[in-house]
XYZ file of C-alpha atoms in Angstrom:
205
model
C 0.000 0.000 0.000
C 1.237 3.459 -0.946
C -0.194 6.319 1.094
C 0.284 9.939 0.045
C -0.114 12.394 2.930
C -1.223 15.874 1.947
C -2.697 18.720 3.962
C -5.067 21.634 3.663
C -2.096 23.970 4.108
C 1.235 24.386 5.858
C 1.777 23.457 9.517
C -1.417 21.413 9.792
C 0.299 18.308 11.160
C 1.336 16.306 8.089
C 4.634 15.155 9.586
C 3.034 14.011 12.856
C 0.341 12.188 10.865
C 3.049 10.683 8.640
C 4.956 9.528 11.720
C 1.864 7.873 13.168
C 0.960 6.143 9.909
C 4.553 5.069 9.239
C 4.813 3.608 12.729
C 1.370 2.009 12.565
C 2.138 0.114 9.339
C 5.898 -0.179 9.973
C 6.029 1.368 6.517
C 8.861 2.969 4.590
C 8.848 6.776 4.435
C 9.699 9.171 1.622
C 9.541 12.954 1.438
C 10.195 13.775 -2.237
C 10.911 17.472 -1.677
C 12.358 19.056 1.459
C 12.548 22.864 1.449
C 14.614 24.297 4.293
C 15.357 22.962 7.799
C 17.852 20.514 6.336
C 19.430 19.870 9.747
C 16.020 19.058 11.230
C 14.073 17.896 8.185
C 10.818 15.985 8.170
C 12.821 12.815 7.509
C 14.875 13.519 10.658
C 11.663 14.024 12.639
C 10.196 10.746 11.394
C 13.382 8.969 12.437
C 13.051 10.381 15.956
C 9.331 9.655 16.307
C 9.148 6.050 15.088
C 10.262 3.101 17.188
C 10.084 0.106 14.839
C 13.095 -1.453 13.136
C 11.457 -2.142 9.753
C 10.985 1.383 8.414
C 13.437 2.572 5.785
C 13.581 6.346 5.336
C 14.337 7.016 1.694
C 16.348 10.077 0.620
C 14.628 13.205 -0.700
C 14.663 13.692 -4.445
C 15.251 17.400 -3.845
C 16.761 19.035 -0.763
C 16.363 22.800 -1.030
C 18.000 25.287 1.310
C 15.285 27.892 1.827
C 12.076 27.265 3.827
C 9.741 28.563 1.127
C 7.528 27.350 -1.677
C 9.569 24.695 -3.526
C 9.460 26.591 -6.837
C 11.050 29.650 -5.211
C 13.400 27.695 -2.984
C 14.646 25.815 -6.049
C 15.142 29.072 -7.970
C 17.216 30.473 -5.103
C 19.351 27.324 -5.305
C 19.787 27.852 -9.039
C 17.840 24.773 -10.098
C 14.434 23.852 -11.529
C 12.433 20.964 -10.077
C 11.783 18.358 -12.753
C 9.159 15.685 -12.099
C 11.280 13.215 -14.093
C 13.899 13.401 -11.343
C 11.374 12.525 -8.627
C 11.580 8.751 -8.768
C 9.527 6.788 -6.273
C 11.719 4.396 -4.257
C 11.215 0.700 -4.883
C 10.205 -1.271 -1.805
C 8.229 -4.384 -0.970
C 7.011 -2.629 2.183
C 4.144 -0.170 2.581
C 5.269 3.327 1.589
C 4.226 6.619 3.194
C 4.852 9.638 0.961
C 4.652 13.105 2.501
C 3.894 16.116 0.350
C 4.886 19.733 1.046
C 2.226 22.224 2.107
C -1.071 21.899 0.261
C -1.972 20.335 -3.076
C -1.419 23.489 -5.142
C 1.989 24.378 -3.743
C 3.992 25.055 -6.935
C 7.059 22.999 -7.805
C 7.934 24.904 -10.968
C 6.119 27.026 -13.564
C 3.727 24.203 -14.492
C 3.624 21.501 -11.809
C 2.248 21.456 -8.267
C 2.298 18.952 -5.398
C -0.920 17.417 -6.739
C 1.034 16.325 -9.840
C 3.205 14.042 -7.686
C 0.206 11.895 -6.736
C -0.033 8.677 -8.745
C -3.029 6.474 -9.525
C -1.898 3.751 -7.107
C -1.547 6.168 -4.173
C -4.160 6.218 -1.432
C -4.441 9.863 -0.402
C -4.961 10.916 3.203
C -5.783 14.582 3.801
C -4.707 16.143 7.101
C -7.166 18.804 8.238
C -6.320 21.023 11.200
C -9.096 22.957 12.926
C -8.998 26.723 12.499
C -11.443 29.349 11.263
C -11.694 28.646 7.536
C -10.519 25.054 7.708
C -13.847 23.682 6.486
C -13.509 25.667 3.261
C -9.844 24.709 2.832
C -10.602 21.021 3.441
C -13.524 20.930 1.003
C -11.487 22.780 -1.637
C -8.569 20.362 -1.229
C -10.755 17.289 -1.588
C -12.662 18.795 -4.511
C -9.373 19.544 -6.284
C -8.201 15.960 -5.794
C -11.491 14.545 -7.038
C -11.375 16.813 -10.097
C -8.046 15.181 -10.941
C -9.708 11.765 -10.576
C -7.611 11.119 -7.459
C -9.236 8.912 -4.857
C -9.193 10.379 -1.351
C -8.952 7.377 0.966
C -9.301 9.180 4.291
C -9.062 12.270 6.464
C -7.017 12.775 9.616
C -8.264 15.566 11.867
C -5.677 17.485 13.863
C -6.312 19.700 16.871
C -8.933 19.904 19.613
C -12.097 18.038 18.665
C -14.682 20.120 16.823
C -17.714 17.951 16.132
C -19.510 20.568 14.037
C -16.508 21.026 11.737
C -15.684 17.336 11.461
C -19.294 16.336 10.939
C -19.969 18.702 8.048
C -16.670 17.817 6.315
C -17.373 14.080 6.515
C -20.986 14.578 5.425
C -20.117 16.708 2.391
C -17.085 14.727 1.220
C -18.238 11.182 2.072
C -14.593 10.491 3.006
C -13.780 8.229 5.949
C -12.069 9.543 9.076
C -8.882 7.558 9.682
C -8.378 9.126 13.091
C -7.856 12.323 15.053
C -4.766 13.785 16.669
C -5.329 15.884 19.772
C -3.420 19.044 20.645
C -0.851 17.086 22.625
C 1.598 18.983 24.874
C 4.413 17.147 23.104
C 5.065 14.255 20.745
C 7.592 11.513 21.361
C 7.879 7.830 20.466
C 5.391 6.802 23.154
C 2.736 9.283 22.025
C 3.269 8.387 18.361
C 3.008 4.687 19.211
C -0.265 5.272 21.082
C -1.808 6.910 18.009
C -0.283 4.269 15.719
C -2.168 1.580 17.636
C -5.360 3.659 17.469
C -5.131 4.274 13.715
C -4.040 0.772 12.606
C -7.445 -0.849 12.105
C -8.733 2.011 9.949
C -5.505 2.175 7.942
C -5.613 -1.511 7.093
C -9.136 -1.027 5.709
C -8.060 1.612 3.184
């Protein structure tokens, strides 16, 4: 199973969700494009959060120096992101793929994150509660569906908001994989707790 983790925006909890799902399935992990924070990248964070010995963390296809939109970060580095150079790692294990920002984050003059998603990927959208998140979640899922991309599930992040979650699930008809509370901190124990909670729903995708 290949799971592509995208979000309704930046800083919504994609890396925490990716950690939980990677740990839950003891899957491999791959972040195709890392922009900035190269000493504490999302791959580094996954390595710290997981506690199984099966996960292989595959190298980024692009490591860009500036924490900015990949198209701009690449330009500052004097390169252009080319989808042909983003080659999915081969593995017999499950694979968790983490995007960057939201689905329309630009990679170059023509391509966006959404163009990285393949037909055999099961997409999980991470939705964090804030004023406007319903609109951003519905727009994200609508954009994916317009591209004929199947959205396999939603992960909600932040304090529970039944009104928000209920209307999103009702309008999208997408299953909730799980919810991540506003925890005071995340470590291997917390990630493992959520991994156990999510596993049954993940295996049904």
